[in-house]
Each structure stands twice: as structure tokens, then as C-alpha cells.
Amino acid sequence: MKPTIHIVGAGFAGMSLALRLRQKGFPVEIHEKSSRVGGLLGTDRTEYGIAEKAANALMRTPAAEELFTELALTPSLPLPTAKKRFLMRDKPRSWPLHVSETLDFLRKVLGCLLLQGKRGFKPRPQETLQEWGHYHLGKPATQYILGPAMQGIYGNDIKDLSATLILGPLFKKRKKQKYKGLLTGPGGMQDLVDHLEKKLQELGVIIHLNAEVDLRQLPGPVVLATSATAASELLKPIRPSLAKTMEQIQMSSLMSITLFFDKAQTRYH
């Protein structure tokens, strides 16, 4: 008889973990302090269209495609015309650097490649992404290309991001996966959350909403699928030293903005 596993937090991490554990035969209970599942993920329906509360899609990896198939959820894929990306510098630009800045950028990149090869770009220990960019790409390229691109992915200023954690995997030998784009549900990310919740209920996963959790009262294995801040509060009664360490982890705020235009524009495809 496998023990019941208690998962605290019904965001995407907690829900997807519950799915895999239940498929392996473990009884699972999820405890969520709010009145809904999904965590940050969610979709608002407006008179103009849908607006995502946080992430608007998943990377289209084999694991994501398999999950959509399991959930009987037809993926919604970006239009071919939406492949282009623009960076803002006074106005949307496909290449935001001026001629002199571009030449300096090329000088730095090509010079490093010729003298040291790919290993010349390997991040140094404790180096931030901003420091790495200034050294290898130059300040304009860091400010107008690297910064916006990375902040769009990680939601943080590059002065607070680790170059080793983000770029380090590029220097490890592993099988490369071709980037296939993004996918979401036809009704947005809420569609994914709803299908995942339905699947968990079909498999017999118990979901407790509006739950006040005391870890001392949960028997058996417990998984915390929450933010570091929330996990710290939960751990204080039983692991005060660990809780104090987790308090030091800085959490970033998140604001997601969706813009709707009065009429379709044709300038930026």
C-alpha cells in the first residue's frame, strides 16, 4: 500500500506533479489556500478577447505535447505571421541598435570567437547576466537586446539574474532540441488549468480549497509546491532554520498587461 502524498499548492507545479504521482499509483491530496486552482495561471475573458494573468503559453516540447494529448486538449498554436519579434527603442524595432552600436557589438562577438571560440563566452562564477552582457556584447546590446529578451522570459531585471544558471547549460554537451514554438489551450491557459483539474478529479485526486495547512498535522510525505515565501511560513513551526534560510530568497512581483487596439494594424506583422 503506497502512502498518501500531500501536495501544498495547486498551481501548475503542484497539479502536474499530482498527475504524475497518481499515474504511478500514489494516493494524492492537494491543499490550496485560495478558492481556485491554477496559481498564477488564469485567463480573463473580456469584450475584446482573452487576457492572460501570467504566462500565456508553454514551450512546445515533447513533454508539453504529451500532456495536451493526455488531457484531450487541442493545442492552440501561434499564427505563422506571429513568429517575428520586435524590441522597443522609441518604437518597435526588429533590430534596435544603431550602426555604430552594431559595429561595436560585432567587434566584441567576433573578436571573442576568433580568439577563444565558444568557451570564451562561458560565464564566470557569480557573474550576473548584466555583467556578462556588458563584457561580451557591449552596453547597448545588453540594454536593448539581452535585457528585454531575458526579462520577457524570466520576469526579472538582468542585474538580478545569474549568467551561470541561464547560459551555463549552453556549454554542456547534450542533445539539442529544436525549438518548436509555443502552445496553449483554445481558451487560453485557463483552458489548460481546467482540463488538468478535470483529469485529476477523474483519477481520484482530492483537492482541498480554502485550506489552512499545518504541516505538523499532515501524515506521510509532503511536497511544498508554493513560493519560497509561502514555504518559509509553513516550515517555521517544524524547521525554523530552513525557514529562516528560505526567507532570504527574493521573490519578484509580476504584472501582466494585454493591449487591445481599436483597429487592426498592418505595419508590424
CSV table of C-alpha atoms in Angstrom, one decimal:
chain,number,residue,atom,x,y,z
A,1,MET,CA,0.0,0.0,0.0
A,2,LYS,CA,1.6,3.3,-1.1
A,3,PRO,CA,1.4,6.2,1.3
A,4,THR,CA,-0.8,9.2,0.6
A,5,ILE,CA,1.3,12.1,-0.7
A,6,HIS,CA,0.1,15.6,0.4
A,7,ILE,CA,0.9,18.5,-2.0
A,8,VAL,CA,0.6,22.0,-0.8
A,9,GLY,CA,-0.1,24.4,-3.6
A,10,ALA,CA,-2.5,23.9,-6.6
A,11,GLY,CA,-0.5,25.9,-9.1
A,12,PHE,CA,0.7,24.3,-12.3
A,13,ALA,CA,3.7,22.7,-10.5
A,14,GLY,CA,1.5,21.1,-7.8
A,15,MET,CA,-1.2,19.9,-10.2
A,16,SER,CA,1.2,18.4,-12.8
A,17,LEU,CA,3.1,16.7,-10.0
A,18,ALA,CA,-0.1,15.3,-8.7
A,19,LEU,CA,-1.0,13.9,-12.1
A,20,ARG,CA,2.3,12.0,-12.4
A,21,LEU,CA,2.2,10.7,-8.8
A,22,ARG,CA,-1.3,9.5,-9.2
A,23,GLN,CA,-0.4,7.7,-12.5
A,24,LYS,CA,2.3,5.9,-10.5
A,25,GLY,CA,-0.3,4.6,-8.1
A,26,PHE,CA,0.1,7.0,-5.2
A,27,PRO,CA,-3.0,8.4,-3.4
A,28,VAL,CA,-2.7,12.2,-3.6
A,29,GLU,CA,-4.3,15.1,-1.8
A,30,ILE,CA,-3.7,18.7,-2.8
A,31,HIS,CA,-4.1,21.6,-0.3
A,32,GLU,CA,-4.7,25.1,-1.7
A,33,LYS,CA,-5.2,28.1,0.4
A,34,SER,CA,-7.1,30.1,-2.2
A,35,SER,CA,-10.6,29.4,-3.7
A,36,ARG,CA,-9.3,28.2,-7.1
A,37,VAL,CA,-6.6,26.0,-8.6
A,38,GLY,CA,-4.1,27.2,-11.2
A,39,GLY,CA,-2.0,29.5,-9.0
A,40,LEU,CA,-0.7,32.4,-11.1
A,41,LEU,CA,-2.1,30.9,-14.3
A,42,GLY,CA,-5.5,32.1,-15.4
A,43,THR,CA,-7.3,33.8,-18.2
A,44,ASP,CA,-9.7,36.8,-18.1
A,45,ARG,CA,-12.4,36.9,-20.9
A,46,THR,CA,-13.1,40.5,-22.0
A,47,GLU,CA,-15.3,42.0,-24.6
A,48,TYR,CA,-12.2,42.5,-26.8
A,49,GLY,CA,-10.7,39.0,-26.3
A,50,ILE,CA,-8.8,37.0,-23.7
A,51,ALA,CA,-6.2,38.4,-21.4
A,52,GLU,CA,-3.7,36.2,-19.6
A,53,LYS,CA,-3.0,36.8,-15.9
A,54,ALA,CA,0.6,35.4,-16.2
A,55,ALA,CA,2.3,33.1,-18.7
A,56,ASN,CA,0.4,33.0,-22.0
A,57,ALA,CA,1.7,29.7,-23.3
A,58,LEU,CA,4.0,26.7,-22.7
A,59,MET,CA,7.1,25.8,-24.7
A,60,ARG,CA,6.1,23.3,-27.3
A,61,THR,CA,8.3,20.5,-26.1
A,62,PRO,CA,7.5,16.7,-26.4
A,63,ALA,CA,6.5,16.7,-22.7
A,64,ALA,CA,4.1,19.6,-23.2
A,65,GLU,CA,2.6,18.0,-26.4
A,66,GLU,CA,2.2,14.7,-24.5
A,67,LEU,CA,0.4,16.5,-21.6
A,68,PHE,CA,-2.1,18.1,-24.0
A,69,THR,CA,-2.8,14.7,-25.6
A,70,GLU,CA,-3.3,13.1,-22.2
A,71,LEU,CA,-5.8,15.9,-21.2
A,72,ALA,CA,-7.6,15.6,-24.6
A,73,LEU,CA,-6.9,19.3,-25.1
A,74,THR,CA,-6.4,20.6,-28.6
A,75,PRO,CA,-3.4,22.9,-28.6
A,76,SER,CA,-3.7,26.4,-30.0
A,77,LEU,CA,-0.6,27.4,-31.9
A,78,PRO,CA,0.7,30.8,-32.9
A,79,LEU,CA,0.0,32.1,-36.4
A,80,PRO,CA,2.9,31.8,-38.8
A,81,THR,CA,2.8,35.6,-39.1
A,82,ALA,CA,3.4,35.9,-35.3
A,83,LYS,CA,6.9,34.5,-35.5
A,84,LYS,CA,8.6,37.9,-35.8
A,85,ARG,CA,9.7,39.6,-32.6
A,86,PHE,CA,10.2,43.3,-32.0
A,87,LEU,CA,12.1,45.1,-29.3
A,88,MET,CA,11.2,48.6,-28.1
A,89,ARG,CA,13.5,51.5,-28.6
A,90,ASP,CA,11.4,54.6,-29.1
A,91,LYS,CA,9.3,52.4,-31.3
A,92,PRO,CA,9.1,48.6,-32.1
A,93,ARG,CA,12.2,47.6,-34.0
A,94,SER,CA,13.4,44.2,-35.3
A,95,TRP,CA,17.0,45.4,-34.7
A,96,PRO,CA,17.2,48.1,-32.0
A,97,LEU,CA,20.9,49.0,-32.3
A,98,HIS,CA,22.3,52.0,-34.3
A,99,VAL,CA,25.0,51.5,-36.9
A,100,SER,CA,27.9,52.4,-34.5
A,101,GLU,CA,26.5,50.2,-31.8
A,102,THR,CA,26.0,47.3,-34.2
A,103,LEU,CA,29.7,47.5,-35.3
A,104,ASP,CA,30.8,47.5,-31.7
A,105,PHE,CA,28.6,44.5,-31.0
A,106,LEU,CA,30.1,42.6,-33.9
A,107,ARG,CA,33.6,43.6,-32.9
A,108,LYS,CA,33.1,42.1,-29.5
A,109,VAL,CA,31.4,39.0,-30.5
A,110,LEU,CA,33.6,38.1,-33.5
A,111,GLY,CA,36.8,39.0,-31.6
A,112,CYS,CA,35.9,36.6,-28.8
A,113,LEU,CA,35.0,33.9,-31.2
A,114,LEU,CA,38.3,34.2,-33.1
A,115,LEU,CA,40.5,34.4,-30.1
A,116,GLN,CA,38.8,31.9,-27.7
A,117,GLY,CA,36.0,30.2,-29.6
A,118,LYS,CA,32.7,29.3,-27.9
A,119,ARG,CA,34.4,28.8,-24.5
A,120,GLY,CA,35.2,32.5,-24.4
A,121,PHE,CA,31.5,33.2,-23.7
A,122,LYS,CA,31.3,30.9,-20.7
A,123,PRO,CA,30.0,32.8,-17.7
A,124,ARG,CA,32.3,33.4,-14.7
A,125,PRO,CA,31.3,32.2,-11.2
A,126,GLN,CA,28.8,34.7,-9.5
A,127,GLU,CA,28.6,36.8,-12.7
A,128,THR,CA,25.2,38.4,-13.3
A,129,LEU,CA,23.7,38.4,-16.8
A,130,GLN,CA,24.1,42.1,-17.0
A,131,GLU,CA,27.9,41.9,-16.2
A,132,TRP,CA,28.2,39.1,-18.8
A,133,GLY,CA,26.4,41.1,-21.4
A,134,HIS,CA,28.5,44.3,-20.8
A,135,TYR,CA,31.7,42.3,-21.2
A,136,HIS,CA,30.8,40.1,-24.2
A,137,LEU,CA,28.1,42.2,-26.1
A,138,GLY,CA,28.6,45.8,-25.1
A,139,LYS,CA,26.3,48.0,-23.1
A,140,PRO,CA,23.9,49.0,-25.9
A,141,ALA,CA,23.3,45.4,-26.9
A,142,THR,CA,22.8,44.4,-23.3
A,143,GLN,CA,20.4,47.2,-22.7
A,144,TYR,CA,18.3,46.9,-25.8
A,145,ILE,CA,18.5,43.2,-26.7
A,146,LEU,CA,19.7,41.0,-23.9
A,147,GLY,CA,17.8,42.8,-21.2
A,148,PRO,CA,14.3,42.9,-22.8
A,149,ALA,CA,14.7,39.4,-24.1
A,150,MET,CA,15.6,37.8,-20.8
A,151,GLN,CA,13.2,39.9,-18.8
A,152,GLY,CA,10.4,38.7,-21.1
A,153,ILE,CA,11.3,35.1,-20.3
A,154,TYR,CA,12.2,35.3,-16.6
A,155,GLY,CA,10.3,38.4,-15.4
A,156,ASN,CA,13.4,39.9,-13.7
A,157,ASP,CA,15.9,42.6,-14.4
A,158,ILE,CA,19.2,41.1,-15.8
A,159,LYS,CA,21.2,42.7,-13.0
A,160,ASP,CA,19.4,40.1,-10.7
A,161,LEU,CA,19.8,37.1,-12.9
A,162,SER,CA,22.6,34.6,-12.8
A,163,ALA,CA,24.6,34.2,-16.0
A,164,THR,CA,25.8,30.7,-15.0
A,165,LEU,CA,22.3,29.4,-14.3
A,166,ILE,CA,20.8,30.8,-17.5
A,167,LEU,CA,23.7,30.4,-20.0
A,168,GLY,CA,25.6,27.6,-18.4
A,169,PRO,CA,23.6,24.8,-20.0
A,170,LEU,CA,24.7,26.0,-23.4
A,171,PHE,CA,28.2,24.9,-22.6
A,172,LYS,CA,27.3,21.4,-21.6
A,173,LYS,CA,27.2,18.5,-24.1
A,174,ARG,CA,23.7,17.3,-24.5
A,175,LYS,CA,21.3,16.5,-27.3
A,176,LYS,CA,19.8,19.7,-28.6
A,177,GLN,CA,16.1,20.0,-29.0
A,178,LYS,CA,14.8,22.0,-31.9
A,179,TYR,CA,12.7,25.0,-30.8
A,180,LYS,CA,9.1,24.3,-32.0
A,181,GLY,CA,7.5,27.4,-30.6
A,182,LEU,CA,4.6,27.7,-28.1
A,183,LEU,CA,1.3,26.2,-27.4
A,184,THR,CA,-1.7,27.0,-25.2
A,185,GLY,CA,-5.4,26.0,-24.9
A,186,PRO,CA,-8.1,27.3,-27.3
A,187,GLY,CA,-9.4,29.3,-24.3
A,188,GLY,CA,-6.0,30.4,-23.1
A,189,MET,CA,-4.1,29.0,-20.1
A,190,GLN,CA,-7.3,28.7,-18.0
A,191,ASP,CA,-8.3,26.0,-20.6
A,192,LEU,CA,-5.2,24.1,-19.6
A,193,VAL,CA,-5.9,24.5,-15.9
A,194,ASP,CA,-9.5,23.4,-16.3
A,195,HIS,CA,-8.6,20.3,-18.2
A,196,LEU,CA,-5.8,19.4,-15.7
A,197,GLU,CA,-8.2,19.8,-12.8
A,198,LYS,CA,-10.8,17.6,-14.5
A,199,LYS,CA,-8.2,14.9,-15.2
A,200,LEU,CA,-7.1,14.9,-11.5
A,201,GLN,CA,-10.7,14.6,-10.4
A,202,GLU,CA,-11.2,11.6,-12.7
A,203,LEU,CA,-8.1,9.9,-11.3
A,204,GLY,CA,-9.4,10.4,-7.7
A,205,VAL,CA,-7.0,13.2,-6.6
A,206,ILE,CA,-8.6,15.0,-3.6
A,207,ILE,CA,-8.3,18.8,-3.9
A,208,HIS,CA,-8.9,20.9,-0.7
A,209,LEU,CA,-9.6,24.6,-1.5
A,210,ASN,CA,-9.5,27.4,1.1
A,211,ALA,CA,-7.2,25.1,3.1
A,212,GLU,CA,-5.2,26.4,6.1
A,213,VAL,CA,-2.3,24.0,6.3
A,214,ASP,CA,-0.3,23.0,9.4
A,215,LEU,CA,2.5,20.6,8.3
A,216,ARG,CA,2.5,19.0,11.7
A,217,GLN,CA,-0.9,17.6,11.0
A,218,LEU,CA,-0.2,16.1,7.6
A,219,PRO,CA,1.0,12.5,7.8
A,220,GLY,CA,3.3,10.9,5.3
A,221,PRO,CA,5.3,12.6,2.6
A,222,VAL,CA,4.6,16.3,2.0
A,223,VAL,CA,5.6,18.3,-1.1
A,224,LEU,CA,5.6,22.1,-1.0
A,225,ALA,CA,4.7,23.4,-4.4
A,226,THR,CA,4.5,27.1,-3.3
A,227,SER,CA,6.6,30.2,-3.5
A,228,ALA,CA,9.7,30.4,-1.3
A,229,THR,CA,7.9,33.0,0.9
A,230,ALA,CA,4.9,30.8,1.5
A,231,ALA,CA,7.1,27.7,2.0
A,232,SER,CA,9.0,29.6,4.7
A,233,GLU,CA,5.9,30.4,6.7
A,234,LEU,CA,4.8,26.8,6.5
A,235,LEU,CA,8.1,25.5,7.7
A,236,LYS,CA,8.6,27.8,10.7
A,237,PRO,CA,6.9,25.5,13.3
A,238,ILE,CA,8.9,22.4,12.3
A,239,ARG,CA,12.1,23.5,10.5
A,240,PRO,CA,12.9,27.0,11.8
A,241,SER,CA,16.5,27.1,10.5
A,242,LEU,CA,15.4,26.1,7.0
A,243,ALA,CA,12.5,28.6,7.1
A,244,LYS,CA,15.0,31.4,8.0
A,245,THR,CA,17.2,30.4,5.1
A,246,MET,CA,14.2,30.5,2.7
A,247,GLU,CA,13.2,33.9,3.9
A,248,GLN,CA,16.4,35.2,2.2
A,249,ILE,CA,15.2,34.2,-1.2
A,250,GLN,CA,14.0,37.3,-3.1
A,251,MET,CA,10.6,36.9,-4.8
A,252,SER,CA,9.8,39.1,-7.8
A,253,SER,CA,6.5,40.8,-8.4
A,254,LEU,CA,4.7,40.1,-11.6
A,255,MET,CA,2.5,42.4,-13.7
A,256,SER,CA,1.0,41.2,-17.0
A,257,ILE,CA,-0.5,43.7,-19.4
A,258,THR,CA,-2.5,42.9,-22.5
A,259,LEU,CA,-3.2,45.7,-25.0
A,260,PHE,CA,-6.1,45.7,-27.4
A,261,PHE,CA,-6.2,48.1,-30.4
A,262,ASP,CA,-9.3,49.9,-31.7
A,263,LYS,CA,-8.5,48.7,-35.2
A,264,ALA,CA,-6.1,46.1,-36.7
A,265,GLN,CA,-2.6,47.5,-37.5
A,266,THR,CA,-0.8,46.3,-40.6
A,267,ARG,CA,2.7,47.8,-40.0
A,268,TYR,CA,4.1,45.1,-37.7
A,269,HIS,CA,3.4,41.6,-38.8
